[in-house]
CSV table of C-alpha atoms in Angstrom, one decimal:
chain,number,residue,atom,x,y,z
A,18,THR,CA,-12.1,4.2,-73.9
A,19,GLN,CA,-11.2,7.5,-72.3
A,20,LEU,CA,-8.9,9.7,-74.3
A,21,LEU,CA,-7.0,12.8,-73.2
A,22,GLU,CA,-5.8,15.2,-75.9
A,23,GLN,CA,-3.0,17.5,-75.1
A,24,SER,CA,-2.1,20.6,-77.0
A,25,PRO,CA,0.2,21.9,-78.2
A,26,GLN,CA,2.4,18.8,-78.8
A,27,PHE,CA,5.5,20.9,-79.0
A,28,LEU,CA,6.2,24.4,-77.7
A,29,SER,CA,9.5,26.3,-77.8
A,30,ILE,CA,9.6,29.8,-76.3
A,31,GLN,CA,12.0,32.3,-74.8
A,32,GLU,CA,12.8,32.6,-71.1
A,33,GLY,CA,10.4,35.1,-69.4
A,34,GLU,CA,7.4,34.4,-71.7
A,35,ASN,CA,4.1,33.0,-70.5
A,36,LEU,CA,2.4,29.9,-71.9
A,37,THR,CA,-0.6,27.7,-71.5
A,38,VAL,CA,-1.0,24.0,-72.3
A,39,TYR,CA,-4.2,22.2,-72.5
A,40,CYS,CA,-5.6,18.8,-71.7
A,41,ASN,CA,-9.1,18.0,-73.2
A,42,SER,CA,-11.4,15.0,-73.2
A,43,SER,CA,-15.0,14.2,-73.9
A,44,SER,CA,-15.1,12.1,-70.8
A,45,VAL,CA,-15.6,13.2,-67.2
A,46,PHE,CA,-12.8,12.4,-64.7
A,47,SER,CA,-13.0,12.1,-61.0
A,48,SER,CA,-9.5,13.7,-60.8
A,49,LEU,CA,-6.9,14.9,-63.1
A,50,GLN,CA,-3.1,14.9,-62.5
A,51,TRP,CA,-0.2,16.8,-64.1
A,52,TYR,CA,3.3,15.3,-64.3
A,53,ARG,CA,6.6,16.7,-65.6
A,54,GLN,CA,9.1,14.4,-67.1
A,55,GLU,CA,12.7,15.4,-67.7
A,56,PRO,CA,15.1,13.5,-70.0
A,57,GLY,CA,16.2,10.2,-68.5
A,58,GLU,CA,13.8,10.4,-65.6
A,59,GLY,CA,10.3,9.1,-64.9
A,60,PRO,CA,7.3,11.4,-64.7
A,61,VAL,CA,7.0,13.4,-61.4
A,62,LEU,CA,3.6,14.3,-60.1
A,63,LEU,CA,3.1,18.1,-59.9
A,64,VAL,CA,-0.5,18.4,-58.8
A,65,THR,CA,-3.9,16.7,-58.6
A,66,VAL,CA,-7.1,18.6,-59.2
A,67,VAL,CA,-10.4,17.1,-58.0
A,68,THR,CA,-13.2,19.6,-57.9
A,69,GLY,CA,-14.7,21.2,-61.1
A,70,GLY,CA,-13.4,24.7,-61.5
A,71,GLU,CA,-10.6,24.1,-59.0
A,72,VAL,CA,-7.5,26.2,-59.4
A,73,LYS,CA,-4.1,25.3,-57.8
A,74,LYS,CA,-0.9,27.2,-57.9
A,75,LEU,CA,2.6,25.9,-57.6
A,76,LYS,CA,5.0,28.8,-57.6
A,77,ARG,CA,4.8,30.1,-61.3
A,78,LEU,CA,2.6,27.2,-62.4
A,79,THR,CA,-1.2,27.5,-62.3
A,80,PHE,CA,-3.4,24.5,-62.8
A,81,GLN,CA,-7.1,24.6,-63.5
A,82,PHE,CA,-9.7,21.9,-63.7
A,83,GLY,CA,-12.7,22.6,-66.0
A,84,ASP,CA,-16.1,23.1,-64.5
A,85,ALA,CA,-17.4,19.9,-66.1
A,86,ARG,CA,-14.2,18.0,-65.1
A,87,LYS,CA,-13.5,17.1,-68.7
A,88,ASP,CA,-10.5,19.4,-69.3
A,89,SER,CA,-7.6,21.1,-67.6
A,90,SER,CA,-5.0,23.7,-68.3
A,91,LEU,CA,-1.5,24.5,-67.1
A,92,HIS,CA,-0.3,28.1,-67.2
A,93,ILE,CA,3.3,29.0,-66.6
A,94,THR,CA,4.2,32.6,-65.9
A,95,ALA,CA,7.7,33.9,-66.7
A,96,ALA,CA,9.0,30.6,-68.0
A,97,GLN,CA,12.5,29.5,-67.1
A,98,PRO,CA,14.9,27.0,-68.7
A,99,GLY,CA,14.3,24.7,-65.7
A,100,ASP,CA,10.7,24.4,-66.8
A,101,THR,CA,11.8,22.5,-69.9
A,102,GLY,CA,10.4,19.0,-70.0
A,103,LEU,CA,7.5,16.8,-71.1
A,104,TYR,CA,4.2,17.7,-69.4
A,105,LEU,CA,1.7,14.9,-69.1
A,106,CYS,CA,-1.8,15.1,-67.9
A,107,ALA,CA,-3.6,12.0,-66.6
A,108,GLY,CA,-7.2,11.4,-65.6
A,109,VAL,CA,-8.8,9.0,-63.2
A,110,GLY,CA,-12.1,7.6,-64.6
A,111,LEU,CA,-15.3,7.9,-62.7
A,112,PHE,CA,-15.5,4.2,-62.3
A,113,SER,CA,-11.9,3.5,-61.8
A,114,GLY,CA,-10.9,0.0,-60.7
A,115,GLY,CA,-7.2,0.4,-61.2
A,116,GLY,CA,-5.3,-1.1,-64.1
A,117,ALA,CA,-5.8,0.3,-67.5
A,118,ASP,CA,-8.9,2.1,-66.4
A,119,GLY,CA,-7.2,3.6,-63.4
A,120,LEU,CA,-5.3,6.4,-65.0
A,121,THR,CA,-5.5,7.6,-68.6
A,122,PHE,CA,-2.5,9.5,-69.9
A,123,GLY,CA,-2.3,12.1,-72.6
A,124,LYS,CA,0.6,12.0,-75.1
A,125,GLY,CA,2.2,15.1,-73.5
A,126,THR,CA,3.4,18.5,-74.4
A,127,HIS,CA,7.1,18.9,-75.1
A,128,LEU,CA,8.1,22.2,-73.7
A,129,ILE,CA,11.5,23.9,-74.4
A,130,ILE,CA,12.4,27.2,-72.7
A,131,GLN,CA,15.3,28.8,-74.4
A,132,PRO,CA,17.6,31.1,-72.4
B,14,GLY,CA,13.0,2.5,-50.0
B,15,ALA,CA,12.4,6.2,-50.4
B,16,GLY,CA,11.3,5.9,-54.1
B,17,VAL,CA,10.6,3.5,-56.8
B,18,SER,CA,13.8,1.8,-58.0
B,19,GLN,CA,14.3,0.2,-61.4
B,20,SER,CA,17.2,-1.8,-62.7
B,21,PRO,CA,19.1,-1.8,-64.9
B,22,SER,CA,18.8,1.8,-65.9
B,23,ASN,CA,20.1,0.9,-69.4
B,24,LYS,CA,20.0,-2.4,-71.3
B,25,VAL,CA,21.3,-3.1,-74.8
B,26,THR,CA,20.4,-6.5,-76.1
B,27,GLU,CA,20.6,-8.4,-79.3
B,28,LYS,CA,17.5,-9.2,-81.2
B,29,GLY,CA,16.1,-12.6,-80.2
B,30,LYS,CA,17.5,-12.5,-76.6
B,31,ASP,CA,15.4,-12.5,-73.5
B,32,VAL,CA,15.6,-9.6,-71.0
B,33,GLU,CA,14.4,-9.1,-67.4
B,34,LEU,CA,13.6,-5.7,-66.0
B,35,ARG,CA,13.2,-5.2,-62.3
B,36,CYS,CA,11.1,-2.8,-60.3
B,37,ASP,CA,11.3,-2.2,-56.5
B,38,PRO,CA,8.2,-0.2,-55.5
B,39,ILE,CA,7.8,2.0,-52.4
B,40,SER,CA,7.4,-0.1,-49.3
B,41,GLY,CA,3.7,-0.4,-48.5
B,42,HIS,CA,2.5,0.4,-52.0
B,43,THR,CA,0.3,-2.5,-53.0
B,44,ALA,CA,-0.5,-1.2,-56.5
B,45,LEU,CA,2.2,-1.5,-59.1
B,46,TYR,CA,2.1,-0.5,-62.8
B,47,TRP,CA,4.3,-1.1,-65.8
B,48,TYR,CA,4.3,1.4,-68.7
B,49,ARG,CA,6.2,1.6,-72.0
B,50,GLN,CA,7.3,4.9,-73.5
B,51,ARG,CA,8.6,5.0,-77.0
B,52,LEU,CA,10.8,7.8,-78.1
B,53,GLY,CA,9.0,11.1,-77.9
B,54,GLN,CA,5.7,9.4,-77.1
B,55,GLY,CA,3.3,9.3,-74.1
B,56,LEU,CA,2.9,6.4,-71.7
B,57,GLU,CA,1.5,3.0,-72.9
B,58,PHE,CA,-0.1,0.9,-70.2
B,59,LEU,CA,1.3,-2.6,-70.0
B,60,ILE,CA,0.1,-4.3,-66.7
B,61,TYR,CA,-1.2,-3.6,-63.3
B,62,PHE,CA,-0.6,-5.6,-60.0
B,63,GLN,CA,-2.6,-5.4,-56.8
B,64,GLY,CA,-0.4,-7.2,-54.4
B,65,ASN,CA,0.9,-10.2,-56.3
B,66,SER,CA,-2.2,-10.5,-58.4
B,67,ALA,CA,-2.5,-9.1,-61.9
B,68,PRO,CA,-6.1,-8.3,-62.5
B,69,ASP,CA,-5.4,-6.4,-65.6
B,70,LYS,CA,-3.0,-7.7,-68.2
B,71,SER,CA,-4.8,-6.0,-71.1
B,72,GLY,CA,-1.9,-3.9,-72.2
B,73,LEU,CA,0.7,-6.6,-72.8
B,74,PRO,CA,1.5,-6.2,-76.5
B,75,SER,CA,2.1,-9.9,-77.2
B,76,ASP,CA,2.7,-13.3,-75.5
B,77,ARG,CA,6.4,-12.5,-75.5
B,78,PHE,CA,5.8,-10.2,-72.6
B,79,SER,CA,5.1,-11.4,-69.1
B,80,ALA,CA,5.4,-10.0,-65.6
B,81,GLU,CA,5.3,-11.3,-62.1
B,82,ARG,CA,5.4,-9.8,-58.6
B,83,THR,CA,6.5,-11.3,-55.3
B,84,GLY,CA,4.1,-10.4,-52.6
B,85,GLU,CA,3.8,-6.7,-52.4
B,86,SER,CA,7.4,-6.0,-53.4
B,87,VAL,CA,9.6,-6.6,-56.4
B,88,SER,CA,8.2,-7.0,-59.8
B,89,THR,CA,9.9,-8.4,-62.9
B,90,LEU,CA,8.9,-7.7,-66.5
B,91,THR,CA,10.3,-10.3,-68.9
B,92,ILE,CA,10.4,-9.8,-72.7
B,93,GLN,CA,11.3,-13.0,-74.6
B,94,ARG,CA,12.8,-13.1,-78.1
B,95,THR,CA,13.2,-9.3,-78.1
B,96,GLN,CA,12.5,-7.4,-81.3
B,97,GLN,CA,13.7,-4.0,-82.4
B,98,GLU,CA,10.2,-2.6,-81.9
B,99,ASP,CA,10.5,-3.4,-78.2
B,100,SER,CA,13.1,-0.7,-77.9
B,101,ALA,CA,11.7,1.9,-75.5
B,102,VAL,CA,11.8,3.1,-71.9
B,103,TYR,CA,10.0,0.8,-69.5
B,104,LEU,CA,8.6,2.7,-66.5
B,105,CYS,CA,7.3,1.3,-63.3
B,106,ALA,CA,5.1,3.2,-60.9
B,107,SER,CA,3.5,2.4,-57.5
B,108,SER,CA,0.7,3.8,-55.3
B,109,PRO,CA,-1.1,2.8,-52.1
B,110,PHE,CA,-4.1,0.6,-52.7
B,111,GLY,CA,-6.9,2.4,-54.4
B,112,GLN,CA,-4.9,5.7,-54.4
B,113,GLU,CA,-4.4,6.2,-58.1
B,114,PHE,CA,-6.8,9.1,-57.5
B,115,TYR,CA,-4.0,11.0,-55.9
B,116,GLY,CA,-1.2,10.1,-58.3
B,117,TYR,CA,1.6,7.6,-58.9
B,118,THR,CA,5.3,7.6,-58.0
B,119,PHE,CA,7.4,6.6,-61.0
B,120,GLY,CA,10.8,5.1,-61.2
B,121,SER,CA,13.4,6.5,-63.5
B,122,GLY,CA,12.8,3.7,-66.0
B,123,THR,CA,14.9,1.2,-67.9
B,124,ARG,CA,16.0,2.2,-71.4
B,125,LEU,CA,15.9,-0.9,-73.5
B,126,THR,CA,17.7,-0.9,-76.9
B,127,VAL,CA,17.4,-3.9,-79.1
B,128,VAL,CA,20.1,-4.1,-81.8
């Protein structure tokens, strides 16, 4: 069973601050995805990282895939109230055949940005 | 359709009643997934369809839960004799065949409350 540990579980910061959330595993993944979920909505895909060491930027969000493809981080610069939500990481196993092995989700980081 | 559509968006039912939850995936997406999300928690895998075949039913919590899919379109998740612990948001997601590598598209979910 592949597990993804996300930290911190909860984070509340002031508008304008920077933050980093982490997604760690002992397993290697062929790709890793980050989703954001707002209250009353389903998760929305933000980014997929594929190559070890890869860095992707989405406006003020920077995503990094670890060199060994076991971990990832999400860094937000100058956080805004609109960034509030549940951030989920999800990994695709090396031998994915769909189903339960297709995508492993972490439990998420609840992020609150206070004005 | 343009996105994954789920209905109803909210359902309140009495303990012991049966409920049916519906998911309309994106047209052409052959893979369809059901997840359960308890309050404040991450995503719990329930079942995966490839076309109208369900190769992975490993996540269904009990024999009170069942799901079917018509061709490569609508899927129905049925919960019989509902219990209070079934209260959760039920999320449906779809992706093109073998494309979980790139990410899923989720619906907004059905919030089920068993009273």
